[in-house]
Coordinates of C-alpha atoms in Angstrom, one line a residue:
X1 CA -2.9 27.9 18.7
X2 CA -3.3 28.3 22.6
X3 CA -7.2 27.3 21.8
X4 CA -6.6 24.2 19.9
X5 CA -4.0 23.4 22.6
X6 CA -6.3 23.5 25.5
X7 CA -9.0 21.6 24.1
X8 CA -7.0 19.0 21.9
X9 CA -4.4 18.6 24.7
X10 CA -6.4 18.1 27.6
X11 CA -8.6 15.5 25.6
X12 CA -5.1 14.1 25.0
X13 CA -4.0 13.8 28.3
X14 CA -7.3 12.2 29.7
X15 CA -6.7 9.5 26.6
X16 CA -2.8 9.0 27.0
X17 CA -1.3 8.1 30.1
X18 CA 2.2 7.1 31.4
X19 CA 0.4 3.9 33.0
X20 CA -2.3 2.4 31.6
X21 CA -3.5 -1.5 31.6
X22 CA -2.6 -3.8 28.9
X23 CA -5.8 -5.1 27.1
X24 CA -8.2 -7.3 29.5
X25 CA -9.3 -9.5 26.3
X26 CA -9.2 -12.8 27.2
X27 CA -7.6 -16.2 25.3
X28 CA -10.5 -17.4 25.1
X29 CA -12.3 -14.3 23.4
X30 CA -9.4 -13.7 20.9
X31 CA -9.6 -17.2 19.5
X32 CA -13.6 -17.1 19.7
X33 CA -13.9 -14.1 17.9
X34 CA -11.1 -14.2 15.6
X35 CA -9.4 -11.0 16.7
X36 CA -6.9 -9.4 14.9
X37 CA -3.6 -7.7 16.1
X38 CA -5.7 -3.8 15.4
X39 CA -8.7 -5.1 17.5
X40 CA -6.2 -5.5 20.3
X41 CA -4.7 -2.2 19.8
X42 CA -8.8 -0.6 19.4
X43 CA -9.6 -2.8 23.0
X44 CA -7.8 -0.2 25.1
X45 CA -8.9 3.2 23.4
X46 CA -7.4 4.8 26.8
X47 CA -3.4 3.5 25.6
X48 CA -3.6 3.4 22.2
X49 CA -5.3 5.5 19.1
X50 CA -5.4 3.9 15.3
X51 CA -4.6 6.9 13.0
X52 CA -4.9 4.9 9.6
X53 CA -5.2 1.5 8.6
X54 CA -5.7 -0.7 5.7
X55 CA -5.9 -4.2 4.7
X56 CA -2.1 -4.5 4.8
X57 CA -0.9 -2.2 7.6
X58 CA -2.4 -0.2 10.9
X59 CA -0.4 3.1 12.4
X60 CA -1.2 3.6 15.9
X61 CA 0.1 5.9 18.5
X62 CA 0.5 6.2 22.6
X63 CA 1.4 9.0 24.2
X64 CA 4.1 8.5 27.2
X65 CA 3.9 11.1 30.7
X66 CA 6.7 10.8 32.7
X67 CA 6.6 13.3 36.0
X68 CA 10.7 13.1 36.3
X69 CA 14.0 13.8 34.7
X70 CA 13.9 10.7 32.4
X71 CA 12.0 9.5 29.4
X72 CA 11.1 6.2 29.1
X73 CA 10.1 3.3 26.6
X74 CA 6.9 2.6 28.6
X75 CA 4.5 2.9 25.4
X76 CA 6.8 0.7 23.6
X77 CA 6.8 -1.9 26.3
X78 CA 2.9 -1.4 26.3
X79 CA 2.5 -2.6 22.7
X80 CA 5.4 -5.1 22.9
X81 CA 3.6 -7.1 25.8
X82 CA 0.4 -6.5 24.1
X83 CA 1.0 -7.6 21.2
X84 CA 3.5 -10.4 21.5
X85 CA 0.7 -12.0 24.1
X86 CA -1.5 -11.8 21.5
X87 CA 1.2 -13.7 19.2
X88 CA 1.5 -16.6 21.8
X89 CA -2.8 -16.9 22.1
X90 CA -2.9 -17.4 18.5
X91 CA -0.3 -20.2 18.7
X92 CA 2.8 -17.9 17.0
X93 CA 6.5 -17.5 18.4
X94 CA 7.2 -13.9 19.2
X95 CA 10.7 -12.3 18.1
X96 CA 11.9 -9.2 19.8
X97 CA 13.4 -7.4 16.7
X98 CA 17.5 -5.3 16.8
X99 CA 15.6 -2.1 17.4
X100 CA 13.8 -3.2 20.2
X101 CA 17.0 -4.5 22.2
X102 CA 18.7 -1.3 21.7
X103 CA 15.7 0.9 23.2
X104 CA 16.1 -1.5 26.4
X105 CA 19.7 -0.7 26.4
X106 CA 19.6 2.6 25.9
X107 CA 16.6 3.4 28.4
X108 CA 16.2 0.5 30.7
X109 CA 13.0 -1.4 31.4
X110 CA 10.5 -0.9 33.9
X111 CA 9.6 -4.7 33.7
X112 CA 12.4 -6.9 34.4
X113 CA 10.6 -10.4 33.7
X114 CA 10.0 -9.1 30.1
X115 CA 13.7 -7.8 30.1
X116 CA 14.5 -11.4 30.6
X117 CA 11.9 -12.4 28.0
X118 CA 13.8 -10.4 25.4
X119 CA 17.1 -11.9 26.1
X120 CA 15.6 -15.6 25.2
X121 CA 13.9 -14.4 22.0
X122 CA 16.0 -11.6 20.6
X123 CA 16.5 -11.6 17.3
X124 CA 19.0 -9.0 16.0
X125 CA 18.0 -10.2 12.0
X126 CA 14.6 -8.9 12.9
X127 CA 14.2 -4.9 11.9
X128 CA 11.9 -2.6 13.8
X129 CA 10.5 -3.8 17.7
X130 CA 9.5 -7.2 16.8
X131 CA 8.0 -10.1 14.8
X132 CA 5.4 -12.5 15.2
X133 CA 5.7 -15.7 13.5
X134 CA 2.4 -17.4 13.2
X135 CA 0.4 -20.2 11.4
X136 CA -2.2 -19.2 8.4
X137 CA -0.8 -16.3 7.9
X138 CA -1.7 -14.2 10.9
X139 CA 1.8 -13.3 11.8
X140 CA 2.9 -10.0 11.3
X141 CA 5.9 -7.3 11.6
X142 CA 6.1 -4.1 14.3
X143 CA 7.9 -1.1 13.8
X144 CA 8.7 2.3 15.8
X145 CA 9.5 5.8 14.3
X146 CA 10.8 6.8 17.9
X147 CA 10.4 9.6 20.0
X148 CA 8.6 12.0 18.4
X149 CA 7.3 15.7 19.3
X150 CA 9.1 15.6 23.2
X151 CA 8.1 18.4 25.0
X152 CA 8.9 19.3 29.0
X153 CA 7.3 21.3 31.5
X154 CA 8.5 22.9 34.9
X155 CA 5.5 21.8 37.4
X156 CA 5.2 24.8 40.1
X157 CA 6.2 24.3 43.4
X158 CA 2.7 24.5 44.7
X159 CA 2.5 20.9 42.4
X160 CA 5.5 19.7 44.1
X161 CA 8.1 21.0 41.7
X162 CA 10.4 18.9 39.2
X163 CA 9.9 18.5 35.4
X164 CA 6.9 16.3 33.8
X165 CA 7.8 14.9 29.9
X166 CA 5.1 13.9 27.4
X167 CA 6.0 12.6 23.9
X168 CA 4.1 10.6 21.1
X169 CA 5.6 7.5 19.6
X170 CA 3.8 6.5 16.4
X171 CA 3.7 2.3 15.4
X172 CA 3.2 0.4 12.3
X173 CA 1.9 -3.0 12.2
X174 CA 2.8 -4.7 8.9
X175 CA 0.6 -8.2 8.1
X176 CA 1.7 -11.7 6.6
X177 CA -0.9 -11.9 4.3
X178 CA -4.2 -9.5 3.3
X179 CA -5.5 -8.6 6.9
X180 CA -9.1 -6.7 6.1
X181 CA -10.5 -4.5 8.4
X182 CA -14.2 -5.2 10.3
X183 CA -15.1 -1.7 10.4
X184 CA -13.6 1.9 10.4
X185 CA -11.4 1.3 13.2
X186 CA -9.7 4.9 12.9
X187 CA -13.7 6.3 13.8
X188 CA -14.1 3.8 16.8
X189 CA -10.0 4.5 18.2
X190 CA -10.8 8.5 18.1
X191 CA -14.3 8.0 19.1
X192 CA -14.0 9.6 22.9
X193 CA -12.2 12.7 21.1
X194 CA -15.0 13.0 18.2
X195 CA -17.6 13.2 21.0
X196 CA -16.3 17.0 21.3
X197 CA -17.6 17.7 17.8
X198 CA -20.5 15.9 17.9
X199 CA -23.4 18.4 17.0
X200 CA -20.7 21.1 16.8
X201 CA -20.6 23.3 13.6
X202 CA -17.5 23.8 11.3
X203 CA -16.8 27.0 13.5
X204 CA -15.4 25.1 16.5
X205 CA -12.6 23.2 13.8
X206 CA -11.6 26.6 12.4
X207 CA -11.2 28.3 15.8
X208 CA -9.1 24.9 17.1
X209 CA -6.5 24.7 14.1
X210 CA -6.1 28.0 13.2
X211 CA -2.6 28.8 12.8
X212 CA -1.8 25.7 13.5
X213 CA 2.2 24.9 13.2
X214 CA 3.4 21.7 11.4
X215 CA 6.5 20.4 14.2
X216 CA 6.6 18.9 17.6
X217 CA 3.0 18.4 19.4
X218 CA 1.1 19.6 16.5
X219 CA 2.3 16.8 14.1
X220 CA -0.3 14.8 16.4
X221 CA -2.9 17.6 16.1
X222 CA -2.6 17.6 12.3
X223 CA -3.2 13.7 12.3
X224 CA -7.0 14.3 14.3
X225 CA -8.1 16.6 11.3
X226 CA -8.5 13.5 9.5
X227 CA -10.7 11.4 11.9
X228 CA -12.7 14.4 12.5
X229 CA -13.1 15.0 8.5
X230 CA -14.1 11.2 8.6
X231 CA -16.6 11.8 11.4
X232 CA -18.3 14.5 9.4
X233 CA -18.5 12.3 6.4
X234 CA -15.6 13.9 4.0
X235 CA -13.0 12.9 2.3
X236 CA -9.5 14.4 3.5
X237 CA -6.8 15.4 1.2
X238 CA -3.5 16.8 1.1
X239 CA -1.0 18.6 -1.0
X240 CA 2.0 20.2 -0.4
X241 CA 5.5 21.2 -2.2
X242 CA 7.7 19.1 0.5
X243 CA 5.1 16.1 1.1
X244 CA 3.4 15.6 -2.4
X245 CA 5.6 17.7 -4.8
X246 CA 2.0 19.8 -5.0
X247 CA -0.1 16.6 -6.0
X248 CA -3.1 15.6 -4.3
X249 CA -3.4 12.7 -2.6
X250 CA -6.2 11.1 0.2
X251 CA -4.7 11.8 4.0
X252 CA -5.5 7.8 4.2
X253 CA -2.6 7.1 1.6
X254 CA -0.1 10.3 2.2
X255 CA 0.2 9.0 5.9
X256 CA 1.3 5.4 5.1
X257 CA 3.1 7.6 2.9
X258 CA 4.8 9.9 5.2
X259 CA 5.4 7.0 8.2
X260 CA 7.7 5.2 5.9
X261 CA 9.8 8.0 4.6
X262 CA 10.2 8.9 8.3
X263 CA 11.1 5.5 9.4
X264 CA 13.5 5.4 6.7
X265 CA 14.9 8.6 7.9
X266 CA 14.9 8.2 11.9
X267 CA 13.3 4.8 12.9
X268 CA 16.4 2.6 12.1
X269 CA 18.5 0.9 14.5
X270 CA 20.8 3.6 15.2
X271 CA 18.2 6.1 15.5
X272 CA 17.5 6.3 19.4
X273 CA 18.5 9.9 20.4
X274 CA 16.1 12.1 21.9
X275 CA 17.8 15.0 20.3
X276 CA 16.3 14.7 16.9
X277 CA 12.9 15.3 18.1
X278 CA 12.6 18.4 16.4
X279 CA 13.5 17.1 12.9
X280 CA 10.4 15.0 12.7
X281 CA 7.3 16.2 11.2
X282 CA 4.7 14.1 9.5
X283 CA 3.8 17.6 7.1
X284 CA 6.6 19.2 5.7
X285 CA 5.8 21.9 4.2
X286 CA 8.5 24.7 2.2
X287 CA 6.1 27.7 0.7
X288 CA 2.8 26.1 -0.5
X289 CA 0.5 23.6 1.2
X290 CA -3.2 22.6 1.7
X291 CA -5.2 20.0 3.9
X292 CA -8.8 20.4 3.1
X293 CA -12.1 18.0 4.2
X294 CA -14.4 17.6 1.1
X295 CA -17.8 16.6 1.6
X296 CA -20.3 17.2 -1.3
X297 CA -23.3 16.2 0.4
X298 CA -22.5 18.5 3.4
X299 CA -20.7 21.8 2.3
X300 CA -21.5 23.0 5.5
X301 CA -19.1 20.4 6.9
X302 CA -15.8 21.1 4.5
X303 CA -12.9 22.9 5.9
X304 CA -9.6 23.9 4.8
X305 CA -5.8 24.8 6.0
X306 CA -3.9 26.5 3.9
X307 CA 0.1 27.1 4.7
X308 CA 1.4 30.8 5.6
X309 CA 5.0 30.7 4.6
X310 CA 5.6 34.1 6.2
X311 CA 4.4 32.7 9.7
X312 CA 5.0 29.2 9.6
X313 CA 1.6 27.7 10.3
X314 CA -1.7 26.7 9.0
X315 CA -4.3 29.0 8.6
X316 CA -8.2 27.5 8.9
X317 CA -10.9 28.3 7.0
X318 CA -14.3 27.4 6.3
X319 CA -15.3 25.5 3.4
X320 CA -12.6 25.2 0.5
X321 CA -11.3 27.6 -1.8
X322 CA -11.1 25.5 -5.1
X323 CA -9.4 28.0 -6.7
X324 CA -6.0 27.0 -4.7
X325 CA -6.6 23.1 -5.6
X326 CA -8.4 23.0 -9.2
X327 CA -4.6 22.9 -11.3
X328 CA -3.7 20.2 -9.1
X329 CA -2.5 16.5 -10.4
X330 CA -4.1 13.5 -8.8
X331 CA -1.6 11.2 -7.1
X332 CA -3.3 7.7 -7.7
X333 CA -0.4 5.8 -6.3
X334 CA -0.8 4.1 -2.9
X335 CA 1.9 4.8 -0.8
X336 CA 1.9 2.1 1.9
X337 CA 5.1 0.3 1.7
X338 CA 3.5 -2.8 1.2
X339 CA 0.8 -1.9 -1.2
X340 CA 3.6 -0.2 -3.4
X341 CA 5.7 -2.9 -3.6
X342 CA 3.3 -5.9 -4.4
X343 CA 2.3 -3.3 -6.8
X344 CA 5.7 -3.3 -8.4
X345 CA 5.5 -7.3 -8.1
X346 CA 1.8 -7.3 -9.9
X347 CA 3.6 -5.3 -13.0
X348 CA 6.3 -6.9 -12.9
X349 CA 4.6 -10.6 -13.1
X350 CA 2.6 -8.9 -16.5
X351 CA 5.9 -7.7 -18.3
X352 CA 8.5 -10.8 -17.3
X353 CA 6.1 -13.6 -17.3
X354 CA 5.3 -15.6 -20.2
X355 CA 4.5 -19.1 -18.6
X356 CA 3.5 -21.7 -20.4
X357 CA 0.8 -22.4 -18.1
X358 CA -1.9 -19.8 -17.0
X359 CA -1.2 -18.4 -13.3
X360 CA -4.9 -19.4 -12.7
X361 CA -5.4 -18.6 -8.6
X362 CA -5.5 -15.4 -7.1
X363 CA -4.4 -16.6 -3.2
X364 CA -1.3 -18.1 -4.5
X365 CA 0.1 -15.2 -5.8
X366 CA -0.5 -13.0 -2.7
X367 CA 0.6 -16.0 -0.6
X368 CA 3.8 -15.9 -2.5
X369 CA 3.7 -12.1 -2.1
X370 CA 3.7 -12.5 1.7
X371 CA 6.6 -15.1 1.3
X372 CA 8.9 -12.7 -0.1
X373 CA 8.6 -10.2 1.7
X374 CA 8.7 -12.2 4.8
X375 CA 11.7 -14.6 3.7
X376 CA 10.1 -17.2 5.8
X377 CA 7.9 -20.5 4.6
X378 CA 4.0 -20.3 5.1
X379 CA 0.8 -22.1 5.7
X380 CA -2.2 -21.0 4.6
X381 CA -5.7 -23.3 4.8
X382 CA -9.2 -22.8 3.3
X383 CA -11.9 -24.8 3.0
X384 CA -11.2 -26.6 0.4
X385 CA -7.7 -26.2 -0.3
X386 CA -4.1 -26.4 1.4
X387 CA -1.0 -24.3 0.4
X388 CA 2.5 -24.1 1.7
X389 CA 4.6 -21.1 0.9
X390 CA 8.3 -22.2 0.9
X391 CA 11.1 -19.4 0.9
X392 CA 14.4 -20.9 -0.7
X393 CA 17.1 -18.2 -0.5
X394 CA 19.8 -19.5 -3.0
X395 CA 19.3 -22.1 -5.5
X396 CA 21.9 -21.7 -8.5
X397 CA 22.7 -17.9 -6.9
X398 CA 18.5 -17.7 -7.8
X399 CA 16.5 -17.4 -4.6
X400 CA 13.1 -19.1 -5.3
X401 CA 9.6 -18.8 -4.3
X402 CA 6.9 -22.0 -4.5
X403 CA 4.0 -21.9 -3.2
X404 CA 2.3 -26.1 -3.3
X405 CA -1.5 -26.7 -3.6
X406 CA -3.1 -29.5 -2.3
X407 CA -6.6 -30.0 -3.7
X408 CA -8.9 -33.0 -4.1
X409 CA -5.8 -35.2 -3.6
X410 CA -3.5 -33.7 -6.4
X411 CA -0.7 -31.4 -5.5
X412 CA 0.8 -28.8 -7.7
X413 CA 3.6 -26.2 -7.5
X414 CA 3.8 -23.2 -8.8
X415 CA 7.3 -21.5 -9.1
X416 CA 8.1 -18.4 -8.7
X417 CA 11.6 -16.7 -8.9
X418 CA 12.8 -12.8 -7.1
X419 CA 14.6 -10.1 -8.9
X420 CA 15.1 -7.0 -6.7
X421 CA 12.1 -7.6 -4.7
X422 CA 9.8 -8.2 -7.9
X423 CA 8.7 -12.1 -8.7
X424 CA 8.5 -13.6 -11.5
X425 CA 6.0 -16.6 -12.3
X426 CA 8.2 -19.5 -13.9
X427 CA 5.4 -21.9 -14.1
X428 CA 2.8 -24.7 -12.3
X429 CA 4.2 -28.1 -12.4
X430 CA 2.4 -31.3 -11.3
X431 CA 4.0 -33.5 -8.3
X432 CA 6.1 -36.1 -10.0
X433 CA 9.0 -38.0 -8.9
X434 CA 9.7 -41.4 -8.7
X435 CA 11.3 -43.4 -5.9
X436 CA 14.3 -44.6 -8.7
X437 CA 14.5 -41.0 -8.9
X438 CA 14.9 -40.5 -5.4
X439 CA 17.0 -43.6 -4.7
X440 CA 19.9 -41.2 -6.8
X441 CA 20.6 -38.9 -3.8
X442 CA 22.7 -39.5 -0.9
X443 CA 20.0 -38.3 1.6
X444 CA 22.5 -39.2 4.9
X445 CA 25.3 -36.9 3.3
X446 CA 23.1 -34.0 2.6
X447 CA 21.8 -34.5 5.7
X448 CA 25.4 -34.0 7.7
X449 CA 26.2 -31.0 5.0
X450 CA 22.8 -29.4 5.4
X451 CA 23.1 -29.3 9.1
X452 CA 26.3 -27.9 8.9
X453 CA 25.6 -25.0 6.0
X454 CA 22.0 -24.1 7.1
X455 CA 21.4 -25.8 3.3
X456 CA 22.6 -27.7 0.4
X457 CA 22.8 -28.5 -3.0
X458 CA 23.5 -32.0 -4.6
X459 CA 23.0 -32.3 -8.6
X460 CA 22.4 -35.8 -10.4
X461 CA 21.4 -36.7 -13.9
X462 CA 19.6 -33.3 -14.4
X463 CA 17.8 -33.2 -11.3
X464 CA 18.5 -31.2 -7.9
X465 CA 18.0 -31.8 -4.6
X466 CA 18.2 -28.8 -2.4
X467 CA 18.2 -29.1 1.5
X468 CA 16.4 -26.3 4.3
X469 CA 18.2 -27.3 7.6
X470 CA 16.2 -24.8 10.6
X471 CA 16.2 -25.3 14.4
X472 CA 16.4 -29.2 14.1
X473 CA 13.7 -29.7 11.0
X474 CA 15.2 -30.9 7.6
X475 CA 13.3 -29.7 4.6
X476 CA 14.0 -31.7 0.9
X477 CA 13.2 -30.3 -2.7
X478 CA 13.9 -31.6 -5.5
X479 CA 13.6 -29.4 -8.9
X480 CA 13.9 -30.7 -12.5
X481 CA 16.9 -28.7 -14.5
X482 CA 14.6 -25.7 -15.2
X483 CA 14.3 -24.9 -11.4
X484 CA 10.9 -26.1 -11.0
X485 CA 9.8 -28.1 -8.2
X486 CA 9.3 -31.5 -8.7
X487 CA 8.6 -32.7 -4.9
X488 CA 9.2 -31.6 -1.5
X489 CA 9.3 -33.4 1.9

């Protein structure tokens, strides 16, 4: 591996600094061009590299350098200020999530005016580093696995002596709503690195990653094979007994894959040690294990790692030996968190739901997606048509999702209900309530309760009126005795 960590690391170093800017984009850009939280992150190739994305997550990593006894959240603060600016330029509220105000506990701030920034919009309910809550769905969740792959190193005296750090941190940004890429953002984030292969035969892969380890640094080195694969125009896949219980599966899905069983593992809360470094690895691999580049319209360009259980590394080879991969089963499942569980909520909406009226638009159904997994009402608006997402948490012990349409003047709901994280479609009903109807409720006593409570539930004659109370805004529904919504305002 010395090869691989010349020329891999000092590529590395040259991209990943302990101080770089934030992004120069400008307001006026962002709104113009309708940029989206991963074209921030691809603006400053020099702090930030894309390893996968989709249309309903991005990972990214930064690499921190710190030429002293100390380790620092610099990269974190770097994405935080980056992305939470972005969050205010699109006209959204930015929450600094529990995980983020323990890092800045735990390791200080180099940036007091954003320490101060965090103390007026923490938000302990808010997992992972942060949240942006935005209009038309452009809001969106961040998390942190933590440090990862921390590695020291005595500077000679000649260099003035002392200690220098460098570690990777590796990010997830989780979207609202359907977020679909412009281009291949993972080929334009590695683009400087790629250079180095450009007109460069499969010899110069196989020389870099042979005997390759899978912990600390060369977690990050195993994430480049599958830019470069993409570069050369293959497919990457993976399959190993710890990772994929020997099933094959695209490197695009088995990362998604891998970040969230990590951040299940290490990226809560809790989790801020520097001492557990050595735990994480991204391929875990026990006795068998392949990564291989397939590319059928250039054989010359396929590659292939294949684990040495004796020795504890990869070993690279040209081309693929099919004879190790052929018995293999196909993993179809996609494992990013999000594309699993709406998923589930797809399946589950064809076994539970027998409506009496068809479910007959596809955007309401992945609004209400985003609403559930968000707990948080929505907006979204189109051309020619308006919805509102409305999260109700407890209605009858139920906890309720509607989304409302507004088209040509007529306004429907359509009512949703959540079981374990899974929705089920309860039906479309037509705005209808009448002001003798209304008159029933005693509006001024809800009000005081509602206030009070955070919500509230008043039952007349058959129909309910259920009350949102949040940061001075009152929010009525009123449901008919099936739990379908009748009117809001």
């Amino acid at each position: 591996m010395k090869k691989i960590l010349f020329s891999i690391s000092a590529t590395v170093l040259l991209i990943f600094t302990g101080c770089m800017n934030a992004t120069n984009l400008s307001s006026q850009e962002i709104k113009s061009k309708h940029l989206t939280p991963r074209d921030i992150i691809n603006s400053n190739k020099n702090a930030y590299k894309i390893f996968d994305d989709s249309e309903e997550a991005t990972l990214f990593a930064t690499m921190g350098t710190r030429a002293a006894n100390k380790i620092t959240i610099s990269g974190v603060e770097r994405a935080v200020e980056d992305l939470s600016s972005y969050c205010e330029t699109i006209g959204g509220k930015w929450k600094y999530g529990k995980r983020f105000i323990n890092l800045v506990k735990k390791f200080g701030t180099t940036n007091p005016l954003l320490y101060l920034k965090v103390l007026k919009n923490k938000n302990i309910n808010v997992s992972g580093i942060g949240k942006c809550i935005a209009p038309d769905g452009k809001g969106f969740h961040l998390y942190e696995l933590g440090l990862y792959d921390v590695r020291m190193k005595n500077l000679a005296k000649g260099f003035g002596g002392g200690t220098v750090y460098y570690w990777h941190r590796y990010f997830k940004i989780e979207y609202d709503i359907l977020n679909s890429p412009k281009f291949d953002y993972v080929l334009s984030s590695y683009k400087p690195f790629l250079e180095n292969y450009k007109n460069k035969n499969i010899d110069k892969i196989v020389q870099d990653y042979d005997k390759i380890k899978n912990r600390g640094r060369d977690n990050y080195f195993l994430i480049t094979t599958y830019p470069i694969c993409k570069y050369l125009g293959g497919t990457e896949y993976i399959a190993t007994d710890a990772g994929t219980n020997m099933k094959k599966m695209t490197m695009k899905d088995y990362l998604f894959k891998m970040y969230d069983e990590e951040l299940k593992k290490y990226g809560q809360d809790n989790n801020l040690s520097t001492e557990i470094y050595g735990e994480l690895t991204m391929f875990p691999v026990s006795k068998k294990g392949y990564i291989w580049c397939e590319n059928k319209q250039n054989p010359d360009k396929q590659f292939m790692l294949i684990w040495n259980a004796e020795n504890g590394y990869f070993n690279a080879v040209k081309d693929i030996n099919y004879k190790l991969i052929n018995n293999l089963n196909i993993e179809n499942a996609n494992y990013n968190k999000q594309i699993s569980e709406k998923n589930k909520i797809s399946n589950t909406l064809t076994i539970l739901s027998k409506p009496s009226v068809k479910l007959d638009d596809k955007n309401v159904l992945n609004i209400a997606k985003a609403v559930m997994l968000n707990k948080r009402d929505l907006t979204v608006d189109t051309a020619w048509v308006k919805y509102k997402g409305f999260y109700i948490p407890n209605i009858d012990g139920r906890t309720k999702v509607i989304i409302e349409r507004i088209y040509n003047n007529e306004k429907y709901f359509y009512n949703f209900e959540v079981f374990n994280n899974r929705l089920k479609f309860t039906g479309k009903t037509l705005q209808g309530i009448t002001q003798a109807e209304k008159n029933r409720f005693n509006f001024e006593n809800a009000k005081k309760e509602c206030k009070l409570n955070g919500s509230y539930l008043q039952i007349i004659n058959g129909l309910k009126l259920y009350c949102k109370y949040d940061n001075g805004i009152y929010k009525f529904f009123i449901f008919n005795y099936k739990n379908n919504l009748l009117d809001v305002f």
